[in-house]
PDB file of C-alpha atoms in Angstrom:
ATOM      1  CA  MET A1012    -104.993  80.386 -38.205  1.00 31.00           C
ATOM      2  CA  PHE A1013    -103.840  77.093 -36.773  1.00 32.00           C
ATOM      3  CA  PRO A1014    -100.129  76.269 -36.878  1.00 37.00           C
ATOM      4  CA  ALA A1015     -99.300  74.297 -40.054  1.00 38.00           C
ATOM      5  CA  GLU A1016     -98.055  71.283 -38.111  1.00 39.00           C
ATOM      6  CA  LEU A1017    -101.554  70.768 -36.696  1.00 34.00           C
ATOM      7  CA  HIS A1018    -103.119  70.637 -40.162  1.00 35.00           C
ATOM      8  CA  PRO A1019    -101.665  67.845 -42.258  1.00 34.00           C
ATOM      9  CA  PHE A1020    -104.912  67.584 -44.267  1.00 33.00           C
ATOM     10  CA  GLN A1021    -106.079  71.198 -44.299  1.00 32.00           C
ATOM     11  CA  LYS A1022    -107.231  72.432 -47.685  1.00 30.00           C
ATOM     12  CA  PHE A1023    -109.300  75.490 -46.793  1.00 30.00           C
ATOM     13  CA  LYS A1024    -109.050  78.557 -44.606  1.00 32.00           C
ATOM     14  CA  SER A1025    -109.637  77.884 -40.910  1.00 32.00           C
ATOM     15  CA  ARG A1026    -111.018  80.210 -38.308  1.00 33.00           C
ATOM     16  CA  GLN A1027    -111.741  80.055 -34.602  1.00 34.00           C
ATOM     17  CA  LEU A1028    -115.141  78.758 -33.574  1.00 34.00           C
ATOM     18  CA  SER A1029    -117.260  81.289 -31.759  1.00 35.00           C
ATOM     19  CA  SER A1030    -118.917  80.295 -28.501  1.00 34.00           C
ATOM     20  CA  ASP A1031    -122.345  79.824 -30.103  1.00 34.00           C
ATOM     21  CA  GLU A1032    -121.133  77.516 -32.907  1.00 34.00           C
ATOM     22  CA  ILE A1033    -121.808  74.131 -31.373  1.00 39.00           C
ATOM     23  CA  LEU A1034    -122.840  70.948 -33.066  1.00 43.00           C
ATOM     24  CA  PRO A1035    -126.362  69.856 -32.119  1.00 43.00           C
ATOM     25  CA  TYR A1036    -124.789  66.497 -31.261  1.00 49.00           C
ATOM     26  CA  GLN A1037    -121.331  65.664 -29.920  1.00 61.00           C
ATOM     27  CA  PRO A1038    -119.785  62.743 -31.826  1.00 73.00           C
ATOM     28  CA  LYS A1039    -116.912  61.002 -30.091  1.00 81.00           C
ATOM     29  CA  VAL A1040    -113.987  59.699 -32.143  1.00 84.00           C
ATOM     30  CA  LYS A1041    -110.743  57.777 -31.556  1.00 88.00           C
ATOM     31  CA  LEU A1042    -107.692  58.861 -33.558  1.00 90.00           C
ATOM     32  CA  LEU A1043    -106.149  56.192 -35.785  1.00 90.00           C
ATOM     33  CA  ARG A1044    -102.836  58.053 -35.878  1.00 90.00           C
ATOM     34  CA  GLN A1045    -101.102  60.946 -34.133  1.00 91.00           C
ATOM     35  CA  ILE A1046    -102.480  64.372 -35.103  1.00 89.00           C
ATOM     36  CA  GLY A1047    -100.257  67.226 -33.955  1.00 87.00           C
ATOM     37  CA  THR A1048     -99.825  66.753 -30.202  1.00 88.00           C
ATOM     38  CA  ALA A1049    -102.821  64.400 -29.912  1.00 91.00           C
ATOM     39  CA  PRO A1050    -101.519  60.811 -29.688  1.00 93.00           C
ATOM     40  CA  MET A1051    -102.807  57.827 -31.619  1.00 90.00           C
ATOM     41  CA  HIS A1052    -105.907  56.232 -29.966  1.00 90.00           C
ATOM     42  CA  GLN A1053    -106.772  59.529 -28.230  1.00 91.00           C
ATOM     43  CA  GLU A1054    -110.545  59.896 -27.806  1.00 89.00           C
ATOM     44  CA  LEU A1055    -111.907  63.315 -28.738  1.00 88.00           C
ATOM     45  CA  ILE A1056    -115.273  65.062 -28.869  1.00 84.00           C
ATOM     46  CA  VAL A1057    -115.860  66.606 -32.300  1.00 82.00           C
ATOM     47  CA  SER A1058    -116.991  70.235 -32.133  1.00 79.00           C
ATOM     48  CA  LYS A1059    -117.310  70.782 -35.881  1.00 75.00           C
ATOM     49  CA  ALA A1060    -117.451  68.610 -39.019  1.00 71.00           C
ATOM     50  CA  GLU A1061    -117.079  70.141 -42.470  1.00 68.00           C
ATOM     51  CA  ASP A1062    -115.898  69.009 -45.925  1.00 66.00           C
ATOM     52  CA  GLY A1063    -114.630  65.681 -44.613  1.00 71.00           C
ATOM     53  CA  PHE A1064    -112.661  67.264 -41.760  1.00 79.00           C
ATOM     54  CA  MET A1065    -113.268  67.093 -38.008  1.00 80.00           C
ATOM     55  CA  TYR A1066    -112.402  69.787 -35.503  1.00 84.00           C
ATOM     56  CA  SER A1067    -111.752  69.174 -31.842  1.00 88.00           C
ATOM     57  CA  THR A1068    -109.780  70.518 -28.899  1.00 89.00           C
ATOM     58  CA  PHE A1069    -106.786  68.769 -27.385  1.00 90.00           C
ATOM     59  CA  SER A1070    -104.600  70.343 -24.651  1.00 90.00           C
ATOM     60  CA  ASN A1071    -106.425  73.673 -25.081  1.00 88.00           C
ATOM     61  CA  GLN A1072    -105.568  73.795 -28.802  1.00 89.00           C
ATOM     62  CA  GLN A1073    -107.989  73.343 -31.667  1.00 88.00           C
ATOM     63  CA  ILE A1074    -106.942  70.642 -34.100  1.00 90.00           C
ATOM     64  CA  SER A1075    -108.369  69.393 -37.378  1.00 89.00           C
ATOM     65  CA  PHE A1076    -108.105  65.996 -39.006  1.00 87.00           C
ATOM     66  CA  SER A1077    -109.687  64.101 -41.863  1.00 85.00           C
ATOM     67  CA  LYS A1078    -112.583  61.774 -41.148  1.00 79.00           C
ATOM     68  CA  ASP A1079    -110.350  58.946 -42.419  1.00 81.00           C
ATOM     69  CA  SER A1080    -107.935  59.633 -39.547  1.00 86.00           C
ATOM     70  CA  CYS A1081    -110.398  58.622 -36.871  1.00 85.00           C
ATOM     71  CA  GLU A1082    -112.862  55.963 -35.849  1.00 82.00           C
ATOM     72  CA  LEU A1083    -116.337  56.993 -34.824  1.00 77.00           C
ATOM     73  CA  LEU A1084    -117.129  55.760 -31.309  1.00 75.00           C
ATOM     74  CA  ALA A1085    -120.548  57.315 -30.680  1.00 58.00           C
ATOM     75  CA  GLN A1086    -122.872  59.639 -32.529  1.00 48.00           C
ATOM     76  CA  SER A1087    -126.488  60.627 -32.661  1.00 40.00           C
ATOM     77  CA  GLU A1088    -126.471  61.861 -36.271  1.00 42.00           C
ATOM     78  CA  GLN A1089    -124.586  60.971 -39.437  1.00 42.00           C
ATOM     79  CA  ILE A1090    -121.513  63.213 -39.781  1.00 41.00           C
ATOM     80  CA  ASP A1091    -121.037  62.825 -43.553  1.00 39.00           C
ATOM     81  CA  ASN A1092    -124.463  63.901 -44.727  1.00 39.00           C
ATOM     82  CA  TYR A1093    -125.638  66.017 -41.838  1.00 42.00           C
ATOM     83  CA  GLN A1094    -128.402  68.038 -43.434  1.00 51.00           C
ATOM     84  CA  VAL A1095    -131.550  69.571 -42.096  1.00 48.00           C
ATOM     85  CA  THR A1096    -134.587  70.170 -44.237  1.00 78.00           C
ATOM     86  CA  LYS A1097    -137.501  71.877 -42.567  1.00 91.00           C
ATOM     87  CA  THR A1098    -140.653  73.353 -44.007  1.00 92.00           C
ATOM     88  CA  GLY A1099    -143.529  75.155 -42.421  1.00 94.00           C
ATOM     89  CA  ILE A1100    -145.505  78.327 -41.951  1.00 96.00           C
ATOM     90  CA  MET A1101    -144.241  81.308 -39.955  1.00 95.00           C
ATOM     91  CA  LYS A1102    -145.199  84.933 -39.701  1.00 94.00           C
ATOM     92  CA  LYS A1103    -142.520  87.252 -41.093  1.00 93.00           C
ATOM     93  CA  CYS A1104    -142.196  90.948 -40.430  1.00 88.00           C
ATOM     94  CA  GLY A1105    -141.897  93.047 -43.575  1.00 71.00           C
ATOM     95  CA  GLY A1106    -138.799  95.089 -44.461  1.00 70.00           C
ATOM     96  CA  SER A1107    -139.291  98.856 -44.510  1.00 72.00           C
ATOM     97  CA  ILE A1108    -143.018  98.639 -43.784  1.00 76.00           C
ATOM     98  CA  GLN A1109    -143.318  96.809 -40.457  1.00 81.00           C
ATOM     99  CA  THR A1110    -146.240  94.529 -41.313  1.00 89.00           C
ATOM    100  CA  TRP A1111    -146.569  90.847 -40.476  1.00 92.00           C
ATOM    101  CA  TYR A1112    -147.493  88.232 -43.083  1.00 93.00           C
ATOM    102  CA  TRP A1113    -147.850  84.459 -42.873  1.00 95.00           C
ATOM    103  CA  ARG A1114    -145.422  82.848 -45.278  1.00 95.00           C
ATOM    104  CA  TYR A1115    -144.439  79.315 -46.205  1.00 95.00           C
ATOM    105  CA  PHE A1116    -140.750  78.612 -45.451  1.00 95.00           C
ATOM    106  CA  ASP A1117    -138.418  75.984 -46.848  1.00 91.00           C
ATOM    107  CA  LEU A1118    -135.044  75.372 -45.161  1.00 92.00           C
ATOM    108  CA  LYS A1119    -132.583  73.415 -47.279  1.00 84.00           C
ATOM    109  CA  LYS A1120    -128.879  73.057 -46.584  1.00 80.00           C
ATOM    110  CA  SER A1121    -127.707  76.589 -45.758  1.00 82.00           C
ATOM    111  CA  SER A1122    -130.524  78.730 -47.138  1.00 87.00           C
ATOM    112  CA  LEU A1123    -134.003  79.703 -46.030  1.00 90.00           C
ATOM    113  CA  SER A1124    -136.539  80.503 -48.751  1.00 89.00           C
ATOM    114  CA  TYR A1125    -140.020  81.891 -48.274  1.00 92.00           C
ATOM    115  CA  TYR A1126    -143.082  81.854 -50.489  1.00 90.00           C
ATOM    116  CA  LYS A1127    -146.458  83.543 -50.428  1.00 92.00           C
ATOM    117  CA  SER A1128    -148.050  80.072 -50.265  1.00 90.00           C
ATOM    118  CA  LYS A1129    -146.972  76.432 -50.243  1.00 87.00           C
ATOM    119  CA  SER A1130    -148.144  75.979 -53.844  1.00 83.00           C
ATOM    120  CA  ASP A1131    -145.857  78.726 -55.224  1.00 79.00           C
ATOM    121  CA  MET A1132    -143.097  77.437 -57.449  1.00 72.00           C
ATOM    122  CA  PHE A1133    -140.611  80.282 -56.960  1.00 76.00           C
ATOM    123  CA  PRO A1134    -139.644  81.885 -53.641  1.00 83.00           C
ATOM    124  CA  ILE A1135    -140.195  85.539 -52.852  1.00 87.00           C
ATOM    125  CA  LYS A1136    -136.689  85.583 -51.389  1.00 88.00           C
ATOM    126  CA  THR A1137    -133.913  83.205 -50.377  1.00 87.00           C
ATOM    127  CA  ILE A1138    -131.766  84.074 -47.373  1.00 88.00           C
ATOM    128  CA  LYS A1139    -128.227  82.681 -47.207  1.00 87.00           C
ATOM    129  CA  LEU A1140    -127.653  81.509 -43.648  1.00 87.00           C
ATOM    130  CA  ILE A1141    -124.116  82.769 -43.096  1.00 83.00           C
ATOM    131  CA  ASP A1142    -123.039  83.655 -39.545  1.00 82.00           C
ATOM    132  CA  VAL A1143    -126.598  83.561 -38.237  1.00 86.00           C
ATOM    133  CA  HIS A1144    -127.292  85.177 -34.908  1.00 88.00           C
ATOM    134  CA  ILE A1145    -130.672  84.329 -33.380  1.00 90.00           C
ATOM    135  CA  VAL A1146    -132.371  86.032 -30.442  1.00 90.00           C
ATOM    136  CA  ARG A1147    -135.450  84.643 -28.694  1.00 89.00           C
ATOM    137  CA  ASN A1148    -137.695  87.664 -28.202  1.00 87.00           C
ATOM    138  CA  GLU A1149    -140.791  86.028 -26.727  1.00 81.00           C
ATOM    139  CA  GLN A1150    -142.276  82.543 -26.480  1.00 82.00           C
ATOM    140  CA  LYS A1151    -143.250  82.293 -30.152  1.00 86.00           C
ATOM    141  CA  LEU A1152    -141.209  85.194 -31.539  1.00 89.00           C
ATOM    142  CA  PHE A1153    -137.542  85.236 -32.539  1.00 89.00           C
ATOM    143  CA  SER A1154    -135.289  87.401 -34.670  1.00 90.00           C
ATOM    144  CA  MET A1155    -132.300  86.557 -36.813  1.00 89.00           C
ATOM    145  CA  THR A1156    -129.482  88.443 -38.501  1.00 85.00           C
ATOM    146  CA  THR A1157    -127.107  87.028 -41.110  1.00 82.00           C
ATOM    147  CA  SER A1158    -123.878  88.380 -42.525  1.00 76.00           C
ATOM    148  CA  ASP A1159    -125.391  87.824 -45.984  1.00 68.00           C
ATOM    149  CA  ASN A1160    -127.262  91.113 -45.908  1.00 68.00           C
ATOM    150  CA  GLU A1161    -127.102  92.352 -42.274  1.00 72.00           C
ATOM    151  CA  ARG A1162    -130.895  92.650 -42.205  1.00 81.00           C
ATOM    152  CA  LEU A1163    -132.868  91.896 -39.063  1.00 85.00           C
ATOM    153  CA  TRP A1164    -135.391  89.171 -39.835  1.00 88.00           C
ATOM    154  CA  GLN A1165    -138.293  88.724 -37.399  1.00 91.00           C
ATOM    155  CA  PHE A1166    -140.388  85.578 -37.231  1.00 93.00           C
ATOM    156  CA  GLU A1167    -143.339  84.314 -35.234  1.00 93.00           C
ATOM    157  CA  THR A1168    -144.585  80.749 -35.011  1.00 94.00           C
ATOM    158  CA  LYS A1169    -147.871  79.314 -33.776  1.00 93.00           C
ATOM    159  CA  THR A1170    -146.313  77.639 -30.725  1.00 92.00           C
ATOM    160  CA  LYS A1171    -143.205  77.937 -28.564  1.00 91.00           C
ATOM    161  CA  GLN A1172    -142.207  74.385 -29.577  1.00 92.00           C
ATOM    162  CA  GLU A1173    -142.321  75.337 -33.274  1.00 93.00           C
ATOM    163  CA  SER A1174    -140.199  78.373 -32.511  1.00 92.00           C
ATOM    164  CA  GLU A1175    -137.565  76.222 -30.779  1.00 92.00           C
ATOM    165  CA  GLU A1176    -137.584  73.740 -33.688  1.00 92.00           C
ATOM    166  CA  TRP A1177    -136.991  76.531 -36.197  1.00 93.00           C
ATOM    167  CA  ILE A1178    -134.238  78.084 -34.074  1.00 91.00           C
ATOM    168  CA  THR A1179    -132.440  74.737 -33.802  1.00 90.00           C
ATOM    169  CA  ALA A1180    -132.817  74.028 -37.533  1.00 90.00           C
ATOM    170  CA  LEU A1181    -131.570  77.521 -38.491  1.00 90.00           C
ATOM    171  CA  GLN A1182    -128.557  77.218 -36.200  1.00 87.00           C
ATOM    172  CA  GLN A1183    -127.687  73.827 -37.694  1.00 85.00           C
ATOM    173  CA  ALA A1184    -128.056  75.183 -41.223  1.00 83.00           C
ATOM    174  CA  SER A1185    -125.854  78.164 -40.380  1.00 80.00           C
ATOM    175  CA  PHE A1186    -123.225  75.816 -38.977  1.00 64.00           C
ATOM    176  CA  ARG A1187    -123.116  73.895 -42.260  1.00 54.00           C
ATOM    177  CA  SER A1188    -122.498  77.071 -44.243  1.00 52.00           C
ATOM    178  CA  LYS A1189    -119.234  77.807 -42.439  1.00 53.00           C
TER     179      LYS A1189
END
């Protein structure tokens, strides 16, 4: 936990960021008032944005502050409504029977759903993307585990580029769920 004096606006449980939890963009902000040991007008790089709060590091300490406490200097994405929605077809390895099937996937907010076909109305399964860990196995193949059910999910795409796009989107969606 952070010391209380560093969290004048905190309203939820904090935890340390792990080394692989990085924003896909690095917004830069200027503080409009002093936050903990960070002085007013200090420029900071935001490492995490969640529920209206920003997280950054100042003097080797992680600090949090409300988005109203800072002025955005540069960004490549909107902080408030940062959401990824991705759809497409990937091959998924089955559970107990290790068979591969092409499935249609829909990534919305912090969950990944898959369907037998694009026209299906209800998903076969929805995976909550909590604490996702992704490993690139081969050019078009990657695997993923989540703390939702500790299952190893294996996926294959048609191209390496598609694989990288899915990995990035899944990491961003996992970040939002924290």
